[in-house]
Protein backbone atom coordinates (compact mmCIF):
# COMPACT_ATOMS: atom_id res chain seq x y z
CA UNK A 1 0.00 0.00 0.00
CA UNK A 2 1.29 3.43 -0.87
CA UNK A 3 1.73 6.18 1.70
CA UNK A 4 -1.15 8.10 0.17
CA UNK A 5 -3.41 5.06 0.23
CA UNK A 6 -2.51 4.39 3.83
CA UNK A 7 -3.23 7.97 4.89
CA UNK A 8 -6.57 7.89 3.08
CA UNK A 9 -7.45 4.65 4.87
CA UNK A 10 -6.50 6.14 8.24
CA UNK A 11 -8.50 9.31 7.55
CA UNK A 12 -11.52 7.23 6.53
CA UNK A 13 -11.32 5.14 9.69
CA UNK A 14 -10.99 8.26 11.85
CA UNK A 15 -13.99 9.84 10.13
CA UNK A 16 -16.06 6.69 10.68
CA UNK A 17 -15.08 6.66 14.36
CA UNK A 18 -16.05 10.31 14.83
CA UNK A 19 -19.37 9.78 13.05
CA UNK A 20 -20.20 6.73 15.16
CA UNK A 21 -19.35 8.64 18.35
CA UNK A 22 -21.60 11.52 17.26
CA UNK A 23 -24.45 9.11 16.49
CA UNK A 24 -23.99 7.48 19.91
CA UNK A 25 -24.18 10.88 21.63
CA UNK A 26 -27.36 11.73 19.72
CA UNK A 27 -28.90 8.38 20.67
CA UNK A 28 -28.04 8.82 24.36
CA UNK A 29 -29.36 12.38 24.27
CA UNK A 30 -32.70 11.24 22.85
CA UNK A 31 -33.05 8.19 25.10
CA UNK A 32 -32.13 9.62 28.48
CA UNK A 33 -32.78 13.34 28.25
CA UNK A 34 -30.49 16.35 28.56
CA UNK A 35 -29.00 15.67 31.99
CA UNK A 36 -27.33 12.36 31.14
CA UNK A 37 -26.25 13.67 27.74
CA UNK A 38 -24.42 16.58 29.37
CA UNK A 39 -22.51 14.18 31.61
CA UNK A 40 -21.39 12.12 28.62
CA UNK A 41 -20.70 15.12 26.38
CA UNK A 42 -18.53 16.75 29.05
CA UNK A 43 -15.20 15.24 27.90
CA UNK A 44 -16.11 15.84 24.25
CA UNK A 45 -17.17 19.48 24.65
CA UNK A 46 -13.54 20.66 24.71
CA UNK A 47 -12.71 18.61 21.62
CA UNK A 48 -15.69 19.88 19.62
CA UNK A 49 -15.22 23.56 20.36
């Protein structure tokens, strides 16, 4: 695999991981209401902003 192909594969995997984490946060937010979602989003708030 070329360096470019490897970097594209890594970027794709990272994007999939971020998207799955975002979907999980949305699911938790809808299932358990705002209070639990804020607890879980706490560590991610610094990363997102």
